[in-house]
Amino acid sequence: MTVVEVVIAMYLLENQNPHRFKSHEAFGRQLVRRVRALSDMNVGTYFDHHSGKVKRVYRDFKPRTTDLLADLLRTIFGAAALTVVSLERRDAEAQRTEQLELHAALNQLI
């Protein structure tokens, strides 16, 4: 369920802030990064002898692998995410219309 929520949230982010992603591929790669970040499998560790501590290192897939995973996520969850995005747009438009009607009614009272 968490994966579904993250994918939908990413689609909502893209809808509300399209300038955050340079391209369709950039969005897909961020989508994969966010989904992979839900588990510890995307992080490697090594022992730093200078500090005496275990350090965490983020591991990226090769770009082709990331693009394939992005396509898979889009195929599986894309339709549901786009449905939520369209519902969100509709709700935002309804709220905007309601505010405009309220302002018009208040202006008529003045």
Short mmCIF file of C-alpha atoms in Angstrom, two decimals:
data_model
loop_
_atom_site.label_atom_id
_atom_site.label_comp_id
_atom_site.label_asym_id
_atom_site.label_seq_id
_atom_site.Cartn_x
_atom_site.Cartn_y
_atom_site.Cartn_z
CA MET A 1 0.00 0.00 0.00
CA THR A 2 2.90 2.32 0.74
CA VAL A 3 4.22 1.89 -2.80
CA VAL A 4 0.82 2.86 -4.21
CA GLU A 5 0.72 5.95 -2.00
CA VAL A 6 4.23 6.99 -3.05
CA VAL A 7 3.48 6.55 -6.76
CA ILE A 8 0.24 8.53 -6.49
CA ALA A 9 1.99 11.23 -4.49
CA MET A 10 4.68 11.50 -7.16
CA TYR A 11 2.06 11.86 -9.89
CA LEU A 12 0.30 14.55 -7.83
CA LEU A 13 3.63 16.34 -7.36
CA GLU A 14 4.26 16.25 -11.09
CA ASN A 15 0.77 17.58 -11.76
CA GLN A 16 1.08 20.44 -9.27
CA ASN A 17 4.71 21.31 -10.06
CA PRO A 18 5.51 20.20 -13.62
CA HIS A 19 8.65 22.37 -13.71
CA ARG A 20 10.29 20.17 -11.03
CA PHE A 21 11.03 17.47 -13.60
CA LYS A 22 13.02 18.30 -16.71
CA SER A 23 11.53 15.48 -18.73
CA HIS A 24 9.33 12.40 -18.71
CA GLU A 25 12.44 10.28 -18.14
CA ALA A 26 13.53 12.44 -15.19
CA PHE A 27 10.14 11.94 -13.57
CA GLY A 28 10.40 8.18 -14.09
CA ARG A 29 13.84 8.05 -12.52
CA GLN A 30 12.70 10.01 -9.47
CA LEU A 31 9.68 7.75 -9.23
CA VAL A 32 11.97 4.70 -9.08
CA ARG A 33 14.23 6.38 -6.51
CA ARG A 34 11.30 7.20 -4.22
CA VAL A 35 9.91 3.67 -4.45
CA ARG A 36 13.32 2.09 -3.89
CA ALA A 37 13.87 4.35 -0.88
CA LEU A 38 11.05 2.51 0.88
CA SER A 39 13.40 -0.41 1.59
CA ASP A 40 16.97 -0.71 2.79
CA MET A 41 17.99 -2.67 -0.30
CA ASN A 42 18.90 0.55 -2.12
CA VAL A 43 21.58 1.39 0.46
CA GLY A 44 24.99 -0.21 0.80
CA THR A 45 27.24 0.06 3.82
CA TYR A 46 30.96 0.08 4.43
CA PHE A 47 33.17 0.50 7.45
CA ASP A 48 35.12 3.77 7.52
CA HIS A 49 38.41 3.05 9.30
CA HIS A 50 39.16 6.74 9.82
CA SER A 51 35.99 7.52 11.76
CA GLY A 52 35.42 4.02 13.10
CA LYS A 53 31.80 4.06 11.93
CA VAL A 54 29.69 2.22 9.40
CA LYS A 55 28.74 4.54 6.52
CA ARG A 56 25.70 4.25 4.27
CA VAL A 57 26.03 4.72 0.51
CA TYR A 58 23.10 5.17 -1.88
CA ARG A 59 23.22 2.75 -4.80
CA ASP A 60 21.75 3.79 -8.12
CA PHE A 61 20.78 1.36 -10.84
CA LYS A 62 22.09 1.79 -14.33
CA PRO A 63 19.92 4.28 -16.28
CA ARG A 64 18.47 1.56 -18.53
CA THR A 65 17.44 -0.52 -15.51
CA THR A 66 15.90 2.52 -13.86
CA ASP A 67 13.95 3.32 -17.03
CA LEU A 68 12.64 -0.25 -17.21
CA LEU A 69 11.48 -0.09 -13.59
CA ALA A 70 9.87 3.29 -14.24
CA ASP A 71 7.96 1.84 -17.18
CA LEU A 72 6.85 -1.07 -15.00
CA LEU A 73 5.64 1.26 -12.23
CA ARG A 74 3.81 3.42 -14.78
CA THR A 75 2.15 0.35 -16.31
CA ILE A 76 1.04 -1.06 -12.98
CA PHE A 77 0.06 2.10 -11.10
CA GLY A 78 -0.17 4.80 -13.77
CA ALA A 79 -3.88 4.48 -14.51
CA ALA A 80 -4.83 4.66 -10.84
CA ALA A 81 -2.47 7.59 -10.26
CA LEU A 82 -3.83 9.49 -13.27
CA THR A 83 -7.38 8.89 -12.03
CA VAL A 84 -6.47 10.40 -8.66
CA VAL A 85 -4.78 13.33 -10.41
CA SER A 86 -7.91 14.01 -12.50
CA LEU A 87 -10.11 13.82 -9.39
CA GLU A 88 -7.76 16.22 -7.62
CA ARG A 89 -7.95 18.64 -10.57
CA ARG A 90 -11.74 18.41 -10.58
CA ASP A 91 -11.93 19.12 -6.84
CA ALA A 92 -9.54 22.07 -7.17
CA GLU A 93 -11.59 23.50 -10.04
CA ALA A 94 -14.83 23.07 -8.06
CA GLN A 95 -13.27 24.87 -5.10
CA ARG A 96 -12.01 27.66 -7.36
CA THR A 97 -15.48 28.04 -8.90
CA GLU A 98 -17.09 28.13 -5.46
CA GLN A 99 -14.68 30.85 -4.33
CA LEU A 100 -15.41 32.92 -7.44
CA GLU A 101 -19.15 32.59 -6.86
CA LEU A 102 -18.69 33.63 -3.23
CA HIS A 103 -16.67 36.69 -4.27
CA ALA A 104 -19.29 37.62 -6.86
CA ALA A 105 -22.07 37.31 -4.27
CA LEU A 106 -20.13 39.47 -1.80
CA ASN A 107 -19.50 42.08 -4.49
CA GLN A 108 -23.23 42.25 -5.19
CA LEU A 109 -23.89 42.99 -1.53
CA ILE A 110 -21.53 45.96 -1.59
#
